[in-house]
Structure formats: C-alpha cells, structure tokens
Amino acid sequence: MSENRSTDTPDTVGIDELLERVRAGYDRIDPREAAAAAEAGALLVDIRYAALRDRDGLIPGALVVERNELEWRLDPQGSHRAAEAVGHDLRVVVICNEGYASSLAVASLRQLGLHRATDLIGGFQAWRAAGLPVTTT
C-alpha cells in the first residue's frame, strides 16, 4: 500500500510562522492586563479542556468554553451563542493553558467579527504564576 504524502507548496507555513502571522494582527495582553480588562467588563474565556481545569483550577468569573465549541458559543449572531456573546464589540480575552492555542482561537473569533478579541500571553499558567485568583474544584 502506498503512503499518500502531501508536498510543500510555496504558500505552506509551519505552526511557528502561522502563530507569528496571527499574533501580528492584534495586541496580546499579560495577566495583569487581562485582570484589569475583566474588571472593566471584558469577557475572559477559558478554552482549556476539562482535565487541565480539574488539575489546575479556574479563573473566577471566566466563561468556560472548550475550544471545539468556541466559535459556536461566541458568535453574536449564532443560534448556539452563550448569553455573554452580546455583540461584535465585546472585548474577549481567550485563555488556554500556555498561550498558544488561544492565539489561533483569536484569529478565528476575529474572522467572525469579534474585532476586540485577544489572548493571554502565557495562558492560564502565566495567570497563576502572577498570583492572580484561581479557584479549585
């Protein structure tokens, strides 16, 4: 049986370059800035999977939406949107475990028109390392 292999094309990029391109399109924020944004009304969205949340805890007040449901839950025009998805001008701070998956998630949210979406540099681990509030289950 022959193996089906794709060939690289000139427009192919690796994940590191893709992250760099995506992140160049918006300003990421650090844990203290994220906490201040939340106090000012931004929606913190935790996209970590359940095992990480169970292991490490939660950010108080953050909306938990696993990554595979994110666009469905945050699209203000979507039929499955979360109550918090009130409009395209909503300030959203996406939080993953270490700040990688959240960058790709932000790119997707921006394509949906959430032009103020950003992510947390270093993710949940940076939040916790900064000594910001975490609750355990």
Steps between C-alpha positions, in 0.01 A plus 500: 500500500646837406504784746319815394732792573430865448770716353599841626387789284639853503206625708538229767602622845597319817324555831765739633464728199121473513502605866727792417271614218185466708648683800623786281135589437413597857646596838525217749474579871678384813328361812470833683357666188253213466389541860454874446309434178267263685439765767413742220244257355700277265395138471771254602449173313678185620539252213704240689370146501341355812803303623709818518223693674458215749874483561581871521177679587299782348521875466206643697242651267647354181260341254604141434459404135703210368691581184284288269190705595656846512375646173152358553473650848654844433351589161254778590286396202518127570207286598708328771661810646567545870299770676825694544552528121315829476662660196798533271645781712536272803851496644597132523819363657556137403697286745653162427757318708820668381399759239528314170159354414340825617681695228353280228159525667521880492566492126180302456296734723628800308380338178156489661519877556608504865756769422597561864590137572848435637675237704701465817877476457609182678142384553361369826846403621615864477182616677568262787874585512406869530314416821159591360188330640441133425228279643530125531218253459 
